[in-house]
Short mmCIF file of N, CA and C in Angstrom, two decimals:
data_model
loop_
_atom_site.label_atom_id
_atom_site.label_comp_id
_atom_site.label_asym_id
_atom_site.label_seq_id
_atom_site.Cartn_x
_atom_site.Cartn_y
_atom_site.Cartn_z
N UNK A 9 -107.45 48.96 67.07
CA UNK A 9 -107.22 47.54 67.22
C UNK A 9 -106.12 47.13 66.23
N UNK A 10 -105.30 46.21 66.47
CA UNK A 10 -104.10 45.95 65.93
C UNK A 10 -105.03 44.60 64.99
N UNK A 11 -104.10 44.55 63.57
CA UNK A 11 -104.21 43.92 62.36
C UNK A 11 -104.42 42.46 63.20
N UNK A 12 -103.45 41.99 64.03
CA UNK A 12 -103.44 40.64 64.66
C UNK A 12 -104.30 40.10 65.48
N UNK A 13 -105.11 41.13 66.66
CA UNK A 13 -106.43 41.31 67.07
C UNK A 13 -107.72 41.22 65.90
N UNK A 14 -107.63 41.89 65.03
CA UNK A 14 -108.39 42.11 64.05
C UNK A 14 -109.07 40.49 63.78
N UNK A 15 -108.06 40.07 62.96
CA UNK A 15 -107.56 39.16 62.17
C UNK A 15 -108.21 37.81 63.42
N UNK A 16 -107.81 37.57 64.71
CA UNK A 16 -108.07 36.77 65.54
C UNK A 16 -109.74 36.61 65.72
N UNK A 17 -110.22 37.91 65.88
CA UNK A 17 -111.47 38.12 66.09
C UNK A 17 -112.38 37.73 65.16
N UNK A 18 -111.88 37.87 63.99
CA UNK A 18 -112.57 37.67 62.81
C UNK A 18 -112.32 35.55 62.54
N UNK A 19 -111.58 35.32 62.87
CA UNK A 19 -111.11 33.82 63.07
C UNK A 19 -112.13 33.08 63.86
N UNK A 20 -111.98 33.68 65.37
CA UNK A 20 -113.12 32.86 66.32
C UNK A 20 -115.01 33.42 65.40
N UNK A 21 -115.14 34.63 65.02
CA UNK A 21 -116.21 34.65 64.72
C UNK A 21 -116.63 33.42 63.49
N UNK A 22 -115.61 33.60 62.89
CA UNK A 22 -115.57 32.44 61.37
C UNK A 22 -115.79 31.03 62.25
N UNK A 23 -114.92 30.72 63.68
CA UNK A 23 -115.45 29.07 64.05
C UNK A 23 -116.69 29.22 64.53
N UNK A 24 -116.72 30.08 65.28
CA UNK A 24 -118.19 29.91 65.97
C UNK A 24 -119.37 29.57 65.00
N UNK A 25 -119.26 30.52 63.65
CA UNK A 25 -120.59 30.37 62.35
C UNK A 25 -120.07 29.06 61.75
N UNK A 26 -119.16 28.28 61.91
CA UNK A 26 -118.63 26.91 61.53
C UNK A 26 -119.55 26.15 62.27
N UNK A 27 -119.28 26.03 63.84
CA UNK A 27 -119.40 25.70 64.37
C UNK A 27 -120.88 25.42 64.72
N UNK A 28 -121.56 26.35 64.57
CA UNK A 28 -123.02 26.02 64.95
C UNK A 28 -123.94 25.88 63.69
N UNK A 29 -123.44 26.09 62.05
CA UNK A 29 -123.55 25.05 61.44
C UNK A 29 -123.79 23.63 61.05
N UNK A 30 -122.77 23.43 61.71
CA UNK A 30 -122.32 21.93 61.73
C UNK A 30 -123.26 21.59 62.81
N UNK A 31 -123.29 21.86 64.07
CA UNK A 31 -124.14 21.46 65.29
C UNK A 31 -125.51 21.56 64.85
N UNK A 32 -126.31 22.79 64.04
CA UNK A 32 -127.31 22.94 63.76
C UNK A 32 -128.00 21.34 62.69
N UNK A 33 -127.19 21.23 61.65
CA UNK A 33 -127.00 20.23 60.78
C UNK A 33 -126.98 18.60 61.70
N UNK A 34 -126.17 18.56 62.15
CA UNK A 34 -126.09 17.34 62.94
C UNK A 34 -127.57 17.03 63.82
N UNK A 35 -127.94 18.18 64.27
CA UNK A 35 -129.31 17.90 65.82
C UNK A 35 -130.13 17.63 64.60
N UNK A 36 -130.25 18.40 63.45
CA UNK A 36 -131.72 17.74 62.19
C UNK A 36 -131.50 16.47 61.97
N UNK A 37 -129.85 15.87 61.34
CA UNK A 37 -130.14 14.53 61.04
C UNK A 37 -130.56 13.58 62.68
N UNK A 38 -130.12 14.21 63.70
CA UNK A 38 -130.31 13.36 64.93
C UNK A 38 -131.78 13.17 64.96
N UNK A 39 -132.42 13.98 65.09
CA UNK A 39 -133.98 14.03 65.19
C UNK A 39 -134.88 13.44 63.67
N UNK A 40 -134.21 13.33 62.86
CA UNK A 40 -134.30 12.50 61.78
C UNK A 40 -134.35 11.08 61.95
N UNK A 41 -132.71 10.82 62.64
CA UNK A 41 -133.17 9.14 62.93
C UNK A 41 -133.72 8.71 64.19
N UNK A 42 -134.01 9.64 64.98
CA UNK A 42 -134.65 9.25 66.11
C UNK A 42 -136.25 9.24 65.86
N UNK A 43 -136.95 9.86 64.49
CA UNK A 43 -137.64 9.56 64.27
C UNK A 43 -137.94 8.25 63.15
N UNK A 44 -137.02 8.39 62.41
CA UNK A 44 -136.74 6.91 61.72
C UNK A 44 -136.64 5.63 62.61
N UNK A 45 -136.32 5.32 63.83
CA UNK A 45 -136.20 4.67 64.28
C UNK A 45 -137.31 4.37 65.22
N UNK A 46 -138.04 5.19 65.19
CA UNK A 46 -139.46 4.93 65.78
C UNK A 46 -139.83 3.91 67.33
N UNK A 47 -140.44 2.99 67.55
CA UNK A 47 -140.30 2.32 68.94
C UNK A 47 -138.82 1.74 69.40
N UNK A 48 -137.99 1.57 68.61
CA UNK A 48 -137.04 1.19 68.94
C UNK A 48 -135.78 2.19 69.61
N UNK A 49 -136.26 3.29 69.81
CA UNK A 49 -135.69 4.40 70.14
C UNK A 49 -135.38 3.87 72.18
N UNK A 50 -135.46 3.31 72.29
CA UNK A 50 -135.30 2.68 73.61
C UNK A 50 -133.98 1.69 73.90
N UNK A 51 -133.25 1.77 75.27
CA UNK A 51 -132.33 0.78 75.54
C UNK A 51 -131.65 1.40 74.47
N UNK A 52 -130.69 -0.51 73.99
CA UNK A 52 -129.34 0.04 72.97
C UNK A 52 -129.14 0.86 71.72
N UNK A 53 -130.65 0.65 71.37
CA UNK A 53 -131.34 1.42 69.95
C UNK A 53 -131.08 2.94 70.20
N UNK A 54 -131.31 3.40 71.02
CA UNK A 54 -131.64 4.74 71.85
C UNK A 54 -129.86 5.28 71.64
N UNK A 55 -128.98 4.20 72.78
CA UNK A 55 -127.41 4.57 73.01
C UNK A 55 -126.87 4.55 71.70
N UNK A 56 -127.21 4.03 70.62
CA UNK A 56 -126.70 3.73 69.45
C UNK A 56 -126.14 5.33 68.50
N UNK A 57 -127.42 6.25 68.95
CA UNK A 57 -127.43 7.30 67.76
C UNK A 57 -125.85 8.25 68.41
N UNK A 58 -126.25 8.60 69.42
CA UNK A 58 -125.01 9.37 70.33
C UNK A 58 -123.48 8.76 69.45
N UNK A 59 -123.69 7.08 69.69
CA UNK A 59 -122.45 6.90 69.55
C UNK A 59 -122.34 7.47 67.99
N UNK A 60 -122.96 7.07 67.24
CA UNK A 60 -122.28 7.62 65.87
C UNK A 60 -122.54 9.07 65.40
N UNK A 61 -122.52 10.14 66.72
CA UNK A 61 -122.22 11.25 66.57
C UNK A 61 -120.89 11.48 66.71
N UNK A 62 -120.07 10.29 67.78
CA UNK A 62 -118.81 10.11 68.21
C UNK A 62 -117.95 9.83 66.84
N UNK A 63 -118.61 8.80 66.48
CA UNK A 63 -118.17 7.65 65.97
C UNK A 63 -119.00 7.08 64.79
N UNK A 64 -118.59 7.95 63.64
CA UNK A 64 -119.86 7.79 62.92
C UNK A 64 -119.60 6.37 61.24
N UNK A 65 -118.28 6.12 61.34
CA UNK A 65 -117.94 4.78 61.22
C UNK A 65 -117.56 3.59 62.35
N UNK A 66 -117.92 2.96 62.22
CA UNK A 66 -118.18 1.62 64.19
C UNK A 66 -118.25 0.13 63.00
N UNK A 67 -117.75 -0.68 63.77
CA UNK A 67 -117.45 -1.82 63.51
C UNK A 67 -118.85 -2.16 64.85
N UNK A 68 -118.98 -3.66 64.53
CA UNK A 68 -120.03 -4.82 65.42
C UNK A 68 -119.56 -4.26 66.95
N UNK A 69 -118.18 -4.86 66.74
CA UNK A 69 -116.74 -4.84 68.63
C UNK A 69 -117.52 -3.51 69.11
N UNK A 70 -116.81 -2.67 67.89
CA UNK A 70 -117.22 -1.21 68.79
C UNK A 70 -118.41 -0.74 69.23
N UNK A 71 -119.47 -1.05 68.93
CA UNK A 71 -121.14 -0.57 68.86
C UNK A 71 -120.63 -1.22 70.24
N UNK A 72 -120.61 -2.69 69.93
CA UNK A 72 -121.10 -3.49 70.91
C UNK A 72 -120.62 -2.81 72.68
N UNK A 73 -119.25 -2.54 72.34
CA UNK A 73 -118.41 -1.72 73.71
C UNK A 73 -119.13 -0.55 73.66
N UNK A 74 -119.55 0.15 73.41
CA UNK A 74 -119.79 1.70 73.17
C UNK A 74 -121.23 1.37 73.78
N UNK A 75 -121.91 0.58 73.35
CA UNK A 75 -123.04 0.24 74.09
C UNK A 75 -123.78 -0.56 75.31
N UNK A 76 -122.80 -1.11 75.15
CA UNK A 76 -122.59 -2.24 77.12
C UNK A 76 -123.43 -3.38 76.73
N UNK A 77 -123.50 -4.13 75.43
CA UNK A 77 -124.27 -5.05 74.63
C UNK A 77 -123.52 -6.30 74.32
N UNK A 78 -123.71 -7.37 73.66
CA UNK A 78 -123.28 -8.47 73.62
C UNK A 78 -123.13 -8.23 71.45
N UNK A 79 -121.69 -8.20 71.05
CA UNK A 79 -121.76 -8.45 69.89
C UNK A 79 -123.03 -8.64 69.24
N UNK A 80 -123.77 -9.73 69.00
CA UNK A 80 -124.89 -10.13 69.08
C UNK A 80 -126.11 -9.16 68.97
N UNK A 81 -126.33 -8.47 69.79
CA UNK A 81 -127.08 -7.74 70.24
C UNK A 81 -126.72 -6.10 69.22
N UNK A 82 -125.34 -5.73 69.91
CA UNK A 82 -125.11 -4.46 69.01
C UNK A 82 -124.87 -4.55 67.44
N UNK A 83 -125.47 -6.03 67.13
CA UNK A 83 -125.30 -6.29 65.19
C UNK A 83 -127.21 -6.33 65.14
N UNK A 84 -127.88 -6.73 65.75
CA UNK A 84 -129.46 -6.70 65.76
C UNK A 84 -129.48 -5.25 65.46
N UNK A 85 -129.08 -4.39 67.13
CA UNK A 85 -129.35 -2.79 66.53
C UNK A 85 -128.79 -2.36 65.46
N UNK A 86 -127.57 -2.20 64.82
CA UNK A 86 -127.36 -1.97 63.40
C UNK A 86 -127.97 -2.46 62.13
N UNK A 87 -128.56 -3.78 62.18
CA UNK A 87 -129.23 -4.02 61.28
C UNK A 87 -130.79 -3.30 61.29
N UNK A 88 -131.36 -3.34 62.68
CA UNK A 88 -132.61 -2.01 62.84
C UNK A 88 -132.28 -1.08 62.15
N UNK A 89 -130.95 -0.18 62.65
CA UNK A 89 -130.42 1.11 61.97
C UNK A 89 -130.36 1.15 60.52
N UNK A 90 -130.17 0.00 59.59
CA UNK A 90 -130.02 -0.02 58.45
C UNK A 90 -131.26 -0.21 57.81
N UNK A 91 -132.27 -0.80 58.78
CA UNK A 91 -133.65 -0.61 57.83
C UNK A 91 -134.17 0.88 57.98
N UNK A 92 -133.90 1.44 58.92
CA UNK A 92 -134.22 2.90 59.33
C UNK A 92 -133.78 4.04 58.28
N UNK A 93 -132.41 3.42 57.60
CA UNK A 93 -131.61 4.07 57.11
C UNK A 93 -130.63 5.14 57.34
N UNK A 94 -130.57 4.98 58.85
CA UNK A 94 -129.75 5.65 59.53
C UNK A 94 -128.36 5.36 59.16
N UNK A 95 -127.70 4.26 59.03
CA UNK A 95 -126.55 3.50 58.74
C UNK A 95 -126.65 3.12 57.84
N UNK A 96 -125.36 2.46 57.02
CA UNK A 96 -125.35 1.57 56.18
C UNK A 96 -124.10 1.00 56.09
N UNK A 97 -124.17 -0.33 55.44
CA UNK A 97 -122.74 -1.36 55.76
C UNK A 97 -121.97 -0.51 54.88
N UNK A 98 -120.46 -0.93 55.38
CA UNK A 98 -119.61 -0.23 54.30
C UNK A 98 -118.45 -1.31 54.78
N UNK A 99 -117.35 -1.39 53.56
CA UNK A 99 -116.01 -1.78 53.47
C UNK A 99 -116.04 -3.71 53.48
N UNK A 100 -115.42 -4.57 53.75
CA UNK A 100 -116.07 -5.72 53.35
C UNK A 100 -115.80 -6.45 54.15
N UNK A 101 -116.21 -7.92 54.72
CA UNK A 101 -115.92 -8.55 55.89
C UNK A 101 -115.02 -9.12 56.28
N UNK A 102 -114.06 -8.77 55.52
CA UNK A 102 -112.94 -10.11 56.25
C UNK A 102 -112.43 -9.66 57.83
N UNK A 103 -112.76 -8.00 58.04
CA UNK A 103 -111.64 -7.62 58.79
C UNK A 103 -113.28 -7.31 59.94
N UNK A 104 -114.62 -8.10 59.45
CA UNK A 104 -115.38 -7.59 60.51
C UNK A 104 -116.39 -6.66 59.64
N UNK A 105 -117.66 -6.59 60.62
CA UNK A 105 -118.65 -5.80 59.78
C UNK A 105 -118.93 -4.41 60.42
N UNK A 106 -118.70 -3.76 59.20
CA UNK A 106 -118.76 -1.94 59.65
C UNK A 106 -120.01 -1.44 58.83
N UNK A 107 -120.07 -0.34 59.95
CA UNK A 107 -121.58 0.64 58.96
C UNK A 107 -120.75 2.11 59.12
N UNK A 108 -121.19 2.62 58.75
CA UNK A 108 -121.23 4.01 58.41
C UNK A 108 -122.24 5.18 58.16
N UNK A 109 -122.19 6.11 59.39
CA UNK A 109 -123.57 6.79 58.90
C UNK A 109 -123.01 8.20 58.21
N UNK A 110 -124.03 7.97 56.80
CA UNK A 110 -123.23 8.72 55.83
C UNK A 110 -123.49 10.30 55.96
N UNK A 111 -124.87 10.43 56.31
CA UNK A 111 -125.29 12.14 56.66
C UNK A 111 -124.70 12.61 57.59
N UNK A 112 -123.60 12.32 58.43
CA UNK A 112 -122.86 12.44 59.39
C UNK A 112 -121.64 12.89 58.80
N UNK A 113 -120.96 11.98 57.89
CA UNK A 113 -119.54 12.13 57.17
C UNK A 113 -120.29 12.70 56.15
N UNK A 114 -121.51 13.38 55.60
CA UNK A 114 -121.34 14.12 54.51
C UNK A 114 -120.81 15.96 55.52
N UNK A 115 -121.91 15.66 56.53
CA UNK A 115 -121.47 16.98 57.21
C UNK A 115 -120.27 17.24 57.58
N UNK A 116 -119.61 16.55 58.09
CA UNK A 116 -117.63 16.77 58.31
C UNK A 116 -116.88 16.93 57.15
N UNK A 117 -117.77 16.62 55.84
CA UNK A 117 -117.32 16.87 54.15
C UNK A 117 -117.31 18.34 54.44
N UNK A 118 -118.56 18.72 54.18
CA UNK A 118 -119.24 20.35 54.41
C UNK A 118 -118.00 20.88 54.65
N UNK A 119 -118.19 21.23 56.16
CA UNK A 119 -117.36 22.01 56.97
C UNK A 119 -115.74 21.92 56.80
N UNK A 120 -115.20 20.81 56.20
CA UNK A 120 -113.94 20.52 56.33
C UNK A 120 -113.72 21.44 54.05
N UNK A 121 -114.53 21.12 53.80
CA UNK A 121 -114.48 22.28 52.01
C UNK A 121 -114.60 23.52 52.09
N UNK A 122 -113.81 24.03 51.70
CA UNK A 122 -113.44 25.05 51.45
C UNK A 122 -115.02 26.42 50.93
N UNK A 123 -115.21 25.58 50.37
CA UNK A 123 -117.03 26.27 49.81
C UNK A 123 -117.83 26.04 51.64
N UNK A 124 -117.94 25.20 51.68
CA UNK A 124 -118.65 25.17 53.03
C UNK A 124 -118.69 25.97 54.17
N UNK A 125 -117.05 26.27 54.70
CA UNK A 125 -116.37 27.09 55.29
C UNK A 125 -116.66 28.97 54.73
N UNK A 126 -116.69 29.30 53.79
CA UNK A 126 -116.94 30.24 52.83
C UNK A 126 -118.66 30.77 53.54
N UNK A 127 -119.48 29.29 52.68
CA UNK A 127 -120.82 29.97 53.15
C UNK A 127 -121.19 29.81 54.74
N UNK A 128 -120.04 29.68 55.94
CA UNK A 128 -120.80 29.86 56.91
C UNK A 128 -120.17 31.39 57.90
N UNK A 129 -119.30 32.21 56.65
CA UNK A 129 -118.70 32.98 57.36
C UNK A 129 -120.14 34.02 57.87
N UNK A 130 -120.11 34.65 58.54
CA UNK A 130 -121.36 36.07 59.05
C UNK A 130 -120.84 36.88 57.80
N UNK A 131 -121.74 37.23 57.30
CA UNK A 131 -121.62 38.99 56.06
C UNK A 131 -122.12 39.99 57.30
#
């Protein structure tokens, strides 16, 4: 096998152990706030978690589009989310109210450091 084959093979094996890392990590915190969120896991409460797998900083506008909800409505479910502790507000209002779910952007920390990347190679 040529150095460049080698080298490739060893690349996709390195994303794939990235890769299902990160996926492994993400489905715990999902099932985390889907249990944090308890009866409200229904309707927009329910569409809410998906999106901030997408989209794991969202403004009011965006929940609200992302969820087929009335402003109004997609700021009720975020404030649920924030007693849940799924979310939390971040950045300040002039430009609009944002949350951020942080066990989400700690995991894209992970994987995107250099240490992270390291411990998910296969030995």
């Amino acid at each position: 096998m040529s150095p460049l084959v080698g080298r490739l093979a060893e690349s996709v094996l390195y994303g794939v152990a990235v890769g299902r890392r990160a996926a492994t990590a993400v489905d715990s915190v999902m099932e985390r706030w889907r249990q944090a969120m308890g009866s409200r896991r229904t309707g927009a409460a329910a569409r809410l978690l998906p999106h901030l797998v997408a989209q794991p900083v969202t403004s009011v506008a965006i929940a609200a589009k992302a969820l087929g909800v009335s402003e109004r409505q997609a700021l009720n479910v975020l404030d649920e989310a924030c007693e849940a502790q799924v979310v939390s507000p971040c950045g300040n209002r002039r430009r609009g109210r944002f949350f951020q779910a942080t066990e989400l952007l700690e995991i894209v920390d992970a994987v995107g450091a250099e240490d992270g990347l390291r411990r998910a190679l296969p030995r």
